[in-house]
PDB file of C-alpha atoms in Angstrom:
ATOM      1  CA  UNK F 137     -18.220 -17.582  -1.655  1.00  0.00           C
ATOM      2  CA  UNK F 138     -15.405 -18.230  -4.080  1.00  0.00           C
ATOM      3  CA  UNK F 139     -12.872 -21.014  -3.880  1.00  0.00           C
ATOM      4  CA  UNK F 140      -9.288 -20.908  -5.024  1.00  0.00           C
ATOM      5  CA  UNK F 141      -7.214 -24.073  -5.426  1.00  0.00           C
ATOM      6  CA  UNK F 142      -3.641 -24.842  -6.279  1.00  0.00           C
ATOM      7  CA  UNK F 143      -1.310 -27.824  -6.032  1.00  0.00           C
ATOM      8  CA  UNK F 144       2.431 -28.021  -6.395  1.00  0.00           C
ATOM      9  CA  UNK F 145       5.317 -30.336  -5.709  1.00  0.00           C
ATOM     10  CA  UNK F 146       8.523 -29.496  -3.901  1.00  0.00           C
ATOM     11  CA  UNK F 147      11.609 -31.513  -4.777  1.00  0.00           C
ATOM     12  CA  UNK F 148      12.588 -31.916  -1.127  1.00  0.00           C
ATOM     13  CA  UNK F 149      11.682 -34.510   1.474  1.00  0.00           C
ATOM     14  CA  UNK F 150       8.843 -33.682   3.820  1.00  0.00           C
ATOM     15  CA  UNK F 151      11.147 -33.292   6.859  1.00  0.00           C
ATOM     16  CA  UNK F 152      13.059 -30.486   5.150  1.00  0.00           C
ATOM     17  CA  UNK F 153       9.951 -28.728   3.942  1.00  0.00           C
ATOM     18  CA  UNK F 154       8.233 -28.898   7.311  1.00  0.00           C
ATOM     19  CA  UNK F 155      11.319 -27.510   9.076  1.00  0.00           C
ATOM     20  CA  UNK F 156      11.816 -24.777   6.481  1.00  0.00           C
ATOM     21  CA  UNK F 157       8.176 -23.833   6.858  1.00  0.00           C
ATOM     22  CA  UNK F 158       8.922 -22.330  10.285  1.00  0.00           C
ATOM     23  CA  UNK F 159      11.603 -20.183   8.768  1.00  0.00           C
ATOM     24  CA  UNK F 160       9.739 -19.219   5.647  1.00  0.00           C
ATOM     25  CA  UNK F 161       9.731 -15.523   6.557  1.00  0.00           C
ATOM     26  CA  UNK F 162      11.423 -13.227   5.897  1.00  0.00           C
ATOM     27  CA  UNK F 163      11.940 -13.999   2.214  1.00  0.00           C
ATOM     28  CA  UNK F 164      12.377 -11.674  -0.730  1.00  0.00           C
ATOM     29  CA  UNK F 165       9.125 -12.742  -2.386  1.00  0.00           C
ATOM     30  CA  UNK F 166       6.714 -12.317   0.503  1.00  0.00           C
ATOM     31  CA  UNK F 167       7.809  -8.842   1.503  1.00  0.00           C
ATOM     32  CA  UNK F 168       4.301  -8.024   2.670  1.00  0.00           C
ATOM     33  CA  UNK F 169       4.846 -10.288   5.705  1.00  0.00           C
ATOM     34  CA  UNK F 170       6.565  -8.064   8.229  1.00  0.00           C
ATOM     35  CA  UNK F 171       6.360 -10.195  11.381  1.00  0.00           C
ATOM     36  CA  UNK F 172       5.555 -13.687  12.614  1.00  0.00           C
ATOM     37  CA  UNK F 173       4.746 -14.486  16.236  1.00  0.00           C
ATOM     38  CA  UNK F 174       4.062 -17.716  18.068  1.00  0.00           C
ATOM     39  CA  UNK F 175       1.001 -17.228  20.249  1.00  0.00           C
ATOM     40  CA  UNK F 176       0.601 -20.781  21.505  1.00  0.00           C
ATOM     41  CA  UNK F 177       2.257 -24.106  20.880  1.00  0.00           C
ATOM     42  CA  UNK F 178       1.412 -27.529  22.224  1.00  0.00           C
ATOM     43  CA  UNK F 179       3.093 -30.842  21.704  1.00  0.00           C
ATOM     44  CA  UNK F 180       1.404 -34.123  22.426  1.00  0.00           C
ATOM     45  CA  UNK F 181       4.080 -36.816  22.919  1.00  0.00           C
ATOM     46  CA  UNK F 182       1.526 -39.583  22.530  1.00  0.00           C
ATOM     47  CA  UNK F 183       0.130 -38.646  19.150  1.00  0.00           C
ATOM     48  CA  UNK F 184       3.390 -36.914  18.169  1.00  0.00           C
ATOM     49  CA  UNK F 185       1.404 -33.945  16.966  1.00  0.00           C
ATOM     50  CA  UNK F 186       2.506 -30.354  17.310  1.00  0.00           C
ATOM     51  CA  UNK F 187      -0.133 -27.624  17.187  1.00  0.00           C
ATOM     52  CA  UNK F 188       0.917 -23.988  16.801  1.00  0.00           C
ATOM     53  CA  UNK F 189      -1.026 -20.751  16.783  1.00  0.00           C
ATOM     54  CA  UNK F 190       0.735 -17.899  15.010  1.00  0.00           C
ATOM     55  CA  UNK F 191       0.090 -14.265  14.343  1.00  0.00           C
ATOM     56  CA  UNK F 192       1.198 -13.120  10.908  1.00  0.00           C
ATOM     57  CA  UNK F 193       1.562  -9.377  10.504  1.00  0.00           C
ATOM     58  CA  UNK F 194       1.344  -7.944   7.005  1.00  0.00           C
ATOM     59  CA  UNK F 195       1.583  -4.556   5.489  1.00  0.00           C
ATOM     60  CA  UNK F 196      -1.934  -3.479   4.608  1.00  0.00           C
ATOM     61  CA  UNK F 197      -2.729  -5.203   1.295  1.00  0.00           C
ATOM     62  CA  UNK F 198      -5.530  -2.798   0.410  1.00  0.00           C
ATOM     63  CA  UNK F 199      -5.294   0.345  -1.701  1.00  0.00           C
ATOM     64  CA  UNK F 200      -4.822   3.539   0.264  1.00  0.00           C
ATOM     65  CA  UNK F 201      -8.103   5.046  -0.883  1.00  0.00           C
ATOM     66  CA  UNK F 202      -9.905   2.202   0.867  1.00  0.00           C
ATOM     67  CA  UNK F 203      -7.979   2.517   4.119  1.00  0.00           C
ATOM     68  CA  UNK F 204     -10.281   5.247   5.406  1.00  0.00           C
ATOM     69  CA  UNK F 205     -13.029   2.632   5.673  1.00  0.00           C
ATOM     70  CA  UNK F 206     -10.846   0.154   7.490  1.00  0.00           C
ATOM     71  CA  UNK F 207      -8.924   2.648   9.572  1.00  0.00           C
ATOM     72  CA  UNK F 208      -5.617   4.370   9.245  1.00  0.00           C
ATOM     73  CA  UNK F 209      -3.474   1.521  10.579  1.00  0.00           C
ATOM     74  CA  UNK F 210      -1.319   0.101   7.845  1.00  0.00           C
ATOM     75  CA  UNK F 211      -0.883  -3.285   9.546  1.00  0.00           C
ATOM     76  CA  UNK F 212      -3.135  -6.236   8.986  1.00  0.00           C
ATOM     77  CA  UNK F 213      -3.214  -9.439  10.995  1.00  0.00           C
ATOM     78  CA  UNK F 214      -3.725 -13.063  10.105  1.00  0.00           C
ATOM     79  CA  UNK F 215      -4.172 -15.877  12.609  1.00  0.00           C
ATOM     80  CA  UNK F 216      -2.884 -19.285  11.676  1.00  0.00           C
ATOM     81  CA  UNK F 217      -3.235 -22.679  13.320  1.00  0.00           C
ATOM     82  CA  UNK F 218      -0.957 -25.410  12.126  1.00  0.00           C
ATOM     83  CA  UNK F 219      -0.861 -29.072  12.981  1.00  0.00           C
ATOM     84  CA  UNK F 220       2.230 -31.110  12.293  1.00  0.00           C
ATOM     85  CA  UNK F 221       1.599 -34.843  12.308  1.00  0.00           C
ATOM     86  CA  UNK F 222       4.992 -36.473  12.364  1.00  0.00           C
ATOM     87  CA  UNK F 223       3.666 -39.986  11.985  1.00  0.00           C
ATOM     88  CA  UNK F 224       1.636 -39.346   8.834  1.00  0.00           C
ATOM     89  CA  UNK F 225       4.139 -36.746   7.632  1.00  0.00           C
ATOM     90  CA  UNK F 226       1.532 -34.070   7.154  1.00  0.00           C
ATOM     91  CA  UNK F 227       1.407 -30.375   7.945  1.00  0.00           C
ATOM     92  CA  UNK F 228      -1.970 -28.653   7.831  1.00  0.00           C
ATOM     93  CA  UNK F 229      -2.077 -24.883   8.211  1.00  0.00           C
ATOM     94  CA  UNK F 230      -5.337 -23.037   8.487  1.00  0.00           C
ATOM     95  CA  UNK F 231      -5.375 -19.278   8.442  1.00  0.00           C
ATOM     96  CA  UNK F 232      -7.841 -16.450   8.373  1.00  0.00           C
ATOM     97  CA  UNK F 233      -7.552 -12.705   8.239  1.00  0.00           C
ATOM     98  CA  UNK F 234      -8.514 -10.841  11.414  1.00  0.00           C
ATOM     99  CA  UNK F 235      -8.277  -7.378   9.909  1.00  0.00           C
ATOM    100  CA  UNK F 236     -11.243  -6.403   7.704  1.00  0.00           C
ATOM    101  CA  UNK F 237     -12.906  -9.722   8.520  1.00  0.00           C
ATOM    102  CA  UNK F 238     -16.316  -8.030   8.842  1.00  0.00           C
ATOM    103  CA  UNK F 239     -16.138  -7.211   5.137  1.00  0.00           C
ATOM    104  CA  UNK F 240     -14.219 -10.091   3.697  1.00  0.00           C
ATOM    105  CA  UNK F 241     -12.975 -13.396   5.047  1.00  0.00           C
ATOM    106  CA  UNK F 242     -10.276 -15.479   3.476  1.00  0.00           C
ATOM    107  CA  UNK F 243      -9.939 -18.953   4.977  1.00  0.00           C
ATOM    108  CA  UNK F 244      -6.852 -20.573   3.672  1.00  0.00           C
ATOM    109  CA  UNK F 245      -5.831 -24.182   4.128  1.00  0.00           C
ATOM    110  CA  UNK F 246      -2.383 -25.324   3.163  1.00  0.00           C
ATOM    111  CA  UNK F 247      -1.181 -28.922   3.398  1.00  0.00           C
ATOM    112  CA  UNK F 248       2.270 -30.341   2.982  1.00  0.00           C
ATOM    113  CA  UNK F 249       2.319 -34.111   2.618  1.00  0.00           C
ATOM    114  CA  UNK F 250       4.957 -36.597   1.708  1.00  0.00           C
ATOM    115  CA  UNK F 251       4.579 -37.667  -1.903  1.00  0.00           C
ATOM    116  CA  UNK F 252       3.532 -41.344  -1.672  1.00  0.00           C
ATOM    117  CA  UNK F 253       5.238 -42.108  -4.988  1.00  0.00           C
ATOM    118  CA  UNK F 254       8.515 -40.343  -4.239  1.00  0.00           C
ATOM    119  CA  UNK F 255       9.689 -39.949  -0.649  1.00  0.00           C
ATOM    120  CA  UNK F 256      12.063 -37.175  -1.690  1.00  0.00           C
ATOM    121  CA  UNK F 257       9.173 -34.997  -2.793  1.00  0.00           C
ATOM    122  CA  UNK F 258       6.525 -33.070  -0.929  1.00  0.00           C
ATOM    123  CA  UNK F 259       3.090 -32.257  -2.192  1.00  0.00           C
ATOM    124  CA  UNK F 260       1.697 -28.830  -1.520  1.00  0.00           C
ATOM    125  CA  UNK F 261      -2.007 -28.113  -1.642  1.00  0.00           C
ATOM    126  CA  UNK F 262      -3.668 -24.777  -1.116  1.00  0.00           C
ATOM    127  CA  UNK F 263      -7.333 -23.914  -0.832  1.00  0.00           C
ATOM    128  CA  UNK F 264      -8.780 -20.522  -0.120  1.00  0.00           C
ATOM    129  CA  UNK F 265     -12.410 -19.811   0.642  1.00  0.00           C
ATOM    130  CA  UNK F 266     -13.202 -16.191   0.006  1.00  0.00           C
ATOM    131  CA  UNK F 267     -16.419 -14.837   1.436  1.00  0.00           C
ATOM    132  CA  UNK F 268     -17.671 -11.288   1.097  1.00  0.00           C
ATOM    133  CA  UNK F 269     -19.754 -10.721   4.171  1.00  0.00           C
ATOM    134  CA  UNK F 270     -23.501 -10.278   4.431  1.00  0.00           C
ATOM    135  CA  UNK F 271     -22.961  -7.020   6.257  1.00  0.00           C
ATOM    136  CA  UNK F 272     -21.325  -5.580   3.170  1.00  0.00           C
ATOM    137  CA  UNK F 273     -24.061  -6.870   0.884  1.00  0.00           C
ATOM    138  CA  UNK F 274     -26.702  -5.559   3.235  1.00  0.00           C
ATOM    139  CA  UNK F 275     -24.998  -2.207   3.321  1.00  0.00           C
ATOM    140  CA  UNK F 276     -24.968  -2.051  -0.469  1.00  0.00           C
ATOM    141  CA  UNK F 277     -28.571  -3.201  -0.654  1.00  0.00           C
ATOM    142  CA  UNK F 278     -29.591  -0.533   1.791  1.00  0.00           C
ATOM    143  CA  UNK F 279     -27.817   2.204  -0.127  1.00  0.00           C
ATOM    144  CA  UNK F 280     -29.449   0.952  -3.331  1.00  0.00           C
ATOM    145  CA  UNK F 281     -32.924   0.769  -1.768  1.00  0.00           C
ATOM    146  CA  UNK F 282     -32.569   4.232  -0.351  1.00  0.00           C
ATOM    147  CA  UNK F 283     -31.373   5.565  -3.692  1.00  0.00           C
ATOM    148  CA  UNK F 284     -34.278   3.990  -5.600  1.00  0.00           C
ATOM    149  CA  UNK F 285     -36.742   5.375  -3.074  1.00  0.00           C
ATOM    150  CA  UNK F 286     -35.333   8.854  -3.297  1.00  0.00           C
ATOM    151  CA  UNK F 287     -35.444   8.677  -7.063  1.00  0.00           C
ATOM    152  CA  UNK F 288     -39.134   7.746  -7.076  1.00  0.00           C
ATOM    153  CA  UNK F 289     -39.989  10.525  -4.658  1.00  0.00           C
ATOM    154  CA  UNK F 290     -38.186  13.180  -6.550  1.00  0.00           C
ATOM    155  CA  UNK F 291     -38.679  12.063 -10.120  1.00  0.00           C
ATOM    156  CA  UNK F 292     -41.984  13.815 -10.915  1.00  0.00           C
ATOM    157  CA  UNK F 293     -41.170  16.877  -8.863  1.00  0.00           C
ATOM    158  CA  UNK F 294     -37.741  16.954 -10.311  1.00  0.00           C
ATOM    159  CA  UNK F 295     -38.926  16.708 -13.906  1.00  0.00           C
ATOM    160  CA  UNK F 296     -40.766  20.007 -13.704  1.00  0.00           C
ATOM    161  CA  UNK F 297     -38.002  21.719 -11.843  1.00  0.00           C
ATOM    162  CA  UNK F 298     -35.375  20.413 -14.150  1.00  0.00           C
ATOM    163  CA  UNK F 299     -37.282  21.446 -17.257  1.00  0.00           C
ATOM    164  CA  UNK F 300     -37.382  25.021 -16.088  1.00  0.00           C
ATOM    165  CA  UNK F 301     -33.757  24.911 -15.193  1.00  0.00           C
ATOM    166  CA  UNK F 302     -32.934  23.495 -18.620  1.00  0.00           C
ATOM    167  CA  UNK F 303     -34.984  26.151 -20.334  1.00  0.00           C
ATOM    168  CA  UNK F 304     -33.360  28.887 -18.336  1.00  0.00           C
ATOM    169  CA  UNK F 305     -29.900  27.513 -18.957  1.00  0.00           C
ATOM    170  CA  UNK F 306     -30.644  27.118 -22.649  1.00  0.00           C
ATOM    171  CA  UNK F 307     -31.617  30.747 -22.945  1.00  0.00           C
ATOM    172  CA  UNK F 308     -28.599  31.788 -21.002  1.00  0.00           C
ATOM    173  CA  UNK F 309     -26.423  29.538 -23.078  1.00  0.00           C
ATOM    174  CA  UNK F 310     -27.660  30.958 -26.345  1.00  0.00           C
ATOM    175  CA  UNK F 311     -27.137  34.482 -25.138  1.00  0.00           C
ATOM    176  CA  UNK F 312     -23.814  33.563 -23.698  1.00  0.00           C
ATOM    177  CA  UNK F 313     -22.757  31.790 -26.866  1.00  0.00           C
ATOM    178  CA  UNK F 314     -23.356  34.777 -29.112  1.00  0.00           C
ATOM    179  CA  UNK F 315     -21.702  37.038 -26.595  1.00  0.00           C
ATOM    180  CA  UNK F 316     -18.763  34.723 -26.436  1.00  0.00           C
ATOM    181  CA  UNK F 317     -18.373  34.678 -30.189  1.00  0.00           C
ATOM    182  CA  UNK F 318     -18.413  38.443 -30.484  1.00  0.00           C
ATOM    183  CA  UNK F 319     -16.134  38.749 -27.512  1.00  0.00           C
ATOM    184  CA  UNK F 320     -13.682  36.360 -29.109  1.00  0.00           C
ATOM    185  CA  UNK F 321     -13.846  38.374 -32.313  1.00  0.00           C
ATOM    186  CA  UNK F 322     -13.146  41.510 -30.381  1.00  0.00           C
ATOM    187  CA  UNK F 323     -10.255  39.952 -28.612  1.00  0.00           C
ATOM    188  CA  UNK F 324      -8.815  38.804 -31.910  1.00  0.00           C
ATOM    189  CA  UNK F 325      -9.139  42.227 -33.448  1.00  0.00           C
ATOM    190  CA  UNK F 326      -7.704  43.912 -30.398  1.00  0.00           C
ATOM    191  CA  UNK F 327      -4.780  41.566 -30.408  1.00  0.00           C
ATOM    192  CA  UNK F 328      -3.929  42.256 -34.044  1.00  0.00           C
ATOM    193  CA  UNK F 329      -4.317  45.936 -33.436  1.00  0.00           C
ATOM    194  CA  UNK F 330      -2.053  45.883 -30.469  1.00  0.00           C
ATOM    195  CA  UNK F 331       0.539  43.862 -32.335  1.00  0.00           C
ATOM    196  CA  UNK F 332       0.357  46.174 -35.266  1.00  0.00           C
ATOM    197  CA  UNK F 333       0.705  49.175 -32.972  1.00  0.00           C
ATOM    198  CA  UNK F 334       3.643  47.650 -31.205  1.00  0.00           C
ATOM    199  CA  UNK F 335       5.339  47.030 -34.541  1.00  0.00           C
ATOM    200  CA  UNK F 336       4.686  50.527 -35.705  1.00  0.00           C
ATOM    201  CA  UNK F 337       5.767  52.089 -32.451  1.00  0.00           C
ATOM    202  CA  UNK F 338       8.892  50.022 -32.426  1.00  0.00           C
ATOM    203  CA  UNK F 339       9.916  51.000 -35.919  1.00  0.00           C
ATOM    204  CA  UNK F 340       9.076  54.632 -35.218  1.00  0.00           C
ATOM    205  CA  UNK F 341      11.102  54.542 -32.063  1.00  0.00           C
ATOM    206  CA  UNK F 342      13.966  52.792 -33.814  1.00  0.00           C
ATOM    207  CA  UNK F 343      13.829  55.284 -36.608  1.00  0.00           C
ATOM    208  CA  UNK F 344      13.739  58.114 -34.095  1.00  0.00           C
ATOM    209  CA  UNK F 345      16.617  56.618 -32.189  1.00  0.00           C
ATOM    210  CA  UNK F 346      18.560  56.314 -35.400  1.00  0.00           C
ATOM    211  CA  UNK F 347      17.793  59.805 -36.415  1.00  0.00           C
ATOM    212  CA  UNK F 348      18.498  61.153 -32.966  1.00  0.00           C
ATOM    213  CA  UNK F 349      21.720  59.248 -32.841  1.00  0.00           C
ATOM    214  CA  UNK F 350      22.738  60.577 -36.200  1.00  0.00           C
ATOM    215  CA  UNK F 351      21.861  64.083 -35.126  1.00  0.00           C
ATOM    216  CA  UNK F 352      23.792  63.710 -31.934  1.00  0.00           C
ATOM    217  CA  UNK F 353      26.755  62.218 -33.699  1.00  0.00           C
ATOM    218  CA  UNK F 354      26.656  64.955 -36.286  1.00  0.00           C
ATOM    219  CA  UNK F 355      26.393  67.543 -33.518  1.00  0.00           C
ATOM    220  CA  UNK F 356      29.228  65.933 -31.627  1.00  0.00           C
ATOM    221  CA  UNK F 357      31.277  65.928 -34.806  1.00  0.00           C
ATOM    222  CA  UNK F 358      30.477  69.513 -35.541  1.00  0.00           C
ATOM    223  CA  UNK F 359      31.072  70.589 -31.971  1.00  0.00           C
ATOM    224  CA  UNK F 360      34.297  68.685 -31.904  1.00  0.00           C
ATOM    225  CA  UNK F 361      35.537  70.219 -35.092  1.00  0.00           C
ATOM    226  CA  UNK F 362      34.500  73.689 -33.884  1.00  0.00           C
ATOM    227  CA  UNK F 363      36.327  73.117 -30.621  1.00  0.00           C
ATOM    228  CA  UNK F 364      39.299  71.750 -32.503  1.00  0.00           C
ATOM    229  CA  UNK F 365      39.172  74.675 -34.835  1.00  0.00           C
ATOM    230  CA  UNK F 366      39.011  77.089 -31.871  1.00  0.00           C
ATOM    231  CA  UNK F 367      41.817  75.274 -30.154  1.00  0.00           C
ATOM    232  CA  UNK F 368      43.844  75.441 -33.341  1.00  0.00           C
ATOM    233  CA  UNK F 369      43.163  79.122 -33.799  1.00  0.00           C
ATOM    234  CA  UNK F 370      43.952  79.839 -30.186  1.00  0.00           C
ATOM    235  CA  UNK F 371      47.122  77.845 -30.424  1.00  0.00           C
ATOM    236  CA  UNK F 372      48.314  79.620 -33.525  1.00  0.00           C
ATOM    237  CA  UNK F 373      47.516  83.011 -31.943  1.00  0.00           C
ATOM    238  CA  UNK F 374      49.552  82.109 -28.884  1.00  0.00           C
ATOM    239  CA  UNK F 375      52.332  80.879 -31.091  1.00  0.00           C
ATOM    240  CA  UNK F 376      52.226  84.143 -33.090  1.00  0.00           C
ATOM    241  CA  UNK F 377      52.320  86.230 -29.922  1.00  0.00           C
ATOM    242  CA  UNK F 378      55.187  84.208 -28.655  1.00  0.00           C
ATOM    243  CA  UNK F 379      57.206  84.922 -31.713  1.00  0.00           C
TER     244      UNK F 379
ATOM    245  CA  UNK O 875      17.378 -21.433   4.158  1.00  0.00           C
ATOM    246  CA  UNK O 876      18.467 -17.921   4.969  1.00  0.00           C
ATOM    247  CA  UNK O 877      19.927 -17.001   8.317  1.00  0.00           C
ATOM    248  CA  UNK O 878      17.584 -14.074   8.624  1.00  0.00           C
ATOM    249  CA  UNK O 879      15.059 -14.444  11.417  1.00  0.00           C
ATOM    250  CA  UNK O 880      11.623 -12.976  11.360  1.00  0.00           C
ATOM    251  CA  UNK O 881      10.746 -10.188  13.754  1.00  0.00           C
ATOM    252  CA  UNK O 882       7.893  -9.776  16.194  1.00  0.00           C
ATOM    253  CA  UNK O 883       4.954  -7.486  15.453  1.00  0.00           C
ATOM    254  CA  UNK O 884       6.110  -5.623  18.552  1.00  0.00           C
ATOM    255  CA  UNK O 885       9.778  -4.617  18.119  1.00  0.00           C
ATOM    256  CA  UNK O 886      10.166  -4.828  21.919  1.00  0.00           C
ATOM    257  CA  UNK O 887       9.578  -8.595  21.734  1.00  0.00           C
ATOM    258  CA  UNK O 888      11.826  -9.382  18.776  1.00  0.00           C
ATOM    259  CA  UNK O 889      14.867 -10.305  20.852  1.00  0.00           C
ATOM    260  CA  UNK O 890      12.896 -12.688  23.074  1.00  0.00           C
ATOM    261  CA  UNK O 891      11.186 -14.142  20.024  1.00  0.00           C
ATOM    262  CA  UNK O 892      14.436 -14.841  18.214  1.00  0.00           C
ATOM    263  CA  UNK O 893      15.919 -16.580  21.250  1.00  0.00           C
ATOM    264  CA  UNK O 894      12.862 -18.766  21.455  1.00  0.00           C
ATOM    265  CA  UNK O 895      12.799 -19.445  17.673  1.00  0.00           C
ATOM    266  CA  UNK O 896      16.440 -20.537  17.704  1.00  0.00           C
ATOM    267  CA  UNK O 897      15.712 -22.984  20.513  1.00  0.00           C
ATOM    268  CA  UNK O 898      12.524 -24.250  18.850  1.00  0.00           C
ATOM    269  CA  UNK O 899      14.069 -24.771  15.396  1.00  0.00           C
ATOM    270  CA  UNK O 900      16.803 -26.837  16.953  1.00  0.00           C
ATOM    271  CA  UNK O 901      14.329 -28.906  18.952  1.00  0.00           C
ATOM    272  CA  UNK O 902      12.118 -29.388  15.874  1.00  0.00           C
ATOM    273  CA  UNK O 903      14.822 -30.774  13.601  1.00  0.00           C
ATOM    274  CA  UNK O 904      16.931 -32.593  16.156  1.00  0.00           C
ATOM    275  CA  UNK O 905      14.254 -34.028  18.384  1.00  0.00           C
ATOM    276  CA  UNK O 906      10.690 -33.692  17.126  1.00  0.00           C
ATOM    277  CA  UNK O 907      11.315 -34.868  13.559  1.00  0.00           C
ATOM    278  CA  UNK O 908      13.495 -37.713  14.806  1.00  0.00           C
ATOM    279  CA  UNK O 909      10.823 -38.887  17.201  1.00  0.00           C
ATOM    280  CA  UNK O 910      13.067 -38.233  20.199  1.00  0.00           C
ATOM    281  CA  UNK O 911      10.945 -35.674  21.935  1.00  0.00           C
ATOM    282  CA  UNK O 912       8.998 -36.412  25.053  1.00  0.00           C
ATOM    283  CA  UNK O 913       7.940 -32.887  25.900  1.00  0.00           C
ATOM    284  CA  UNK O 914       7.640 -29.402  24.427  1.00  0.00           C
ATOM    285  CA  UNK O 915      11.072 -27.946  25.056  1.00  0.00           C
ATOM    286  CA  UNK O 916      12.008 -24.246  25.035  1.00  0.00           C
ATOM    287  CA  UNK O 917       8.925 -23.579  27.145  1.00  0.00           C
ATOM    288  CA  UNK O 918      10.810 -21.241  29.499  1.00  0.00           C
ATOM    289  CA  UNK O 919      11.997 -19.037  26.655  1.00  0.00           C
ATOM    290  CA  UNK O 920       8.528 -19.043  25.181  1.00  0.00           C
ATOM    291  CA  UNK O 921       6.961 -17.895  28.471  1.00  0.00           C
ATOM    292  CA  UNK O 922       9.224 -14.825  28.570  1.00  0.00           C
ATOM    293  CA  UNK O 923       8.365 -14.093  24.957  1.00  0.00           C
ATOM    294  CA  UNK O 924       4.643 -14.653  25.588  1.00  0.00           C
ATOM    295  CA  UNK O 925       4.605 -12.201  28.508  1.00  0.00           C
ATOM    296  CA  UNK O 926       5.984  -9.541  26.183  1.00  0.00           C
ATOM    297  CA  UNK O 927       3.498 -10.473  23.442  1.00  0.00           C
ATOM    298  CA  UNK O 928       0.482 -10.321  25.748  1.00  0.00           C
ATOM    299  CA  UNK O 929       1.385  -6.802  26.852  1.00  0.00           C
ATOM    300  CA  UNK O 930       1.699  -5.535  23.294  1.00  0.00           C
ATOM    301  CA  UNK O 931      -1.309  -7.425  21.946  1.00  0.00           C
ATOM    302  CA  UNK O 932      -3.363  -5.509  24.491  1.00  0.00           C
ATOM    303  CA  UNK O 933      -1.536  -2.221  23.908  1.00  0.00           C
ATOM    304  CA  UNK O 934      -1.949  -2.324  20.127  1.00  0.00           C
ATOM    305  CA  UNK O 935      -5.581  -3.367  20.337  1.00  0.00           C
ATOM    306  CA  UNK O 936      -5.090  -6.752  18.678  1.00  0.00           C
ATOM    307  CA  UNK O 937      -6.544  -8.713  21.611  1.00  0.00           C
ATOM    308  CA  UNK O 938     -10.273  -8.254  20.824  1.00  0.00           C
ATOM    309  CA  UNK O 939      -9.976  -9.451  17.228  1.00  0.00           C
ATOM    310  CA  UNK O 940      -7.788 -12.321  18.375  1.00  0.00           C
ATOM    311  CA  UNK O 941     -10.399 -13.393  20.919  1.00  0.00           C
ATOM    312  CA  UNK O 942     -13.061 -13.339  18.241  1.00  0.00           C
ATOM    313  CA  UNK O 943     -10.939 -15.363  15.819  1.00  0.00           C
ATOM    314  CA  UNK O 944     -10.207 -17.863  18.590  1.00  0.00           C
ATOM    315  CA  UNK O 945     -13.874 -18.402  19.303  1.00  0.00           C
ATOM    316  CA  UNK O 946     -14.592 -18.874  15.596  1.00  0.00           C
ATOM    317  CA  UNK O 947     -11.778 -21.305  14.912  1.00  0.00           C
ATOM    318  CA  UNK O 948     -10.522 -22.725  18.210  1.00  0.00           C
ATOM    319  CA  UNK O 949      -6.983 -23.917  18.766  1.00  0.00           C
ATOM    320  CA  UNK O 950      -8.413 -27.162  20.178  1.00  0.00           C
ATOM    321  CA  UNK O 951     -10.216 -27.625  16.876  1.00  0.00           C
ATOM    322  CA  UNK O 952      -6.981 -27.308  14.919  1.00  0.00           C
ATOM    323  CA  UNK O 953      -8.174 -23.982  13.537  1.00  0.00           C
ATOM    324  CA  UNK O 954     -11.186 -25.517  11.816  1.00  0.00           C
ATOM    325  CA  UNK O 955     -14.048 -23.030  12.068  1.00  0.00           C
ATOM    326  CA  UNK O 956     -16.932 -24.077  14.281  1.00  0.00           C
ATOM    327  CA  UNK O 957     -20.440 -24.060  12.798  1.00  0.00           C
ATOM    328  CA  UNK O 958     -21.313 -20.668  11.368  1.00  0.00           C
ATOM    329  CA  UNK O 959     -24.340 -18.978  12.878  1.00  0.00           C
ATOM    330  CA  UNK O 960     -25.617 -17.392   9.670  1.00  0.00           C
TER     331      UNK O 960
END
């Protein structure tokens, strides 16, 4: 069990603090508190004490990877009993988590009392008793015991088996390693070859294209001039005939 | 003090809860703290709210864990846990 303690002073009279305490939620700091319900409330006019049982609903404070152990519900519940003693100007609030309480219990006690030295101040005291439950420890112990047992049973058998596996793997690894190296060498060579080929092919093709283009252009030129020449000749013949 | 009011764990009960809370907060500051109260007022509003709560506590499966918590730290004991068995 671990104990957490803290004390503070509020610069407000006890009456204000005790009244504000009922309207503490919602506030922008404690956003994990999503709901507050009054389950039971009793007032004793003789002692002037007011006892209240509340249900505080929080968003699950645990990491999501743990939620599969606790269940998928993302709500967690806290039960709180408070006693307001008007005559002694004291509020005592005791709370405990109901969700996950088989694993971990947090008993919190909060007291608001009038500061005896300054009536305009209120003293705040908080104590939390945190207990990880025996069931959890026992569960861990059992898993550990089982693991140790299994280790003992299998250790000698396993040694022999593992040795042979290691030997086999070692052989394979050595063979594999040399194969890998040569394979990598091959890949490297192939890559350079391919690149070289691509370069060569490209320049050949480009050269060919150039040459072809030149040939075509030359041909086109020649053909054009021939046609033009023919057209010219034809035209002059027609012109001659016409005259 | 903000004017925002807290909600109920069961949205269906929030309206009833807020009516009751408004009545209670007034009683607390105006009567209880001033030593003028002779009985627990707002009881009627609380009973309506409680009926709604009971239904949803059962529906959402909160009742069993609440019963267990109540036996461990009774209301009559001011929430102080009774002797632990282990």
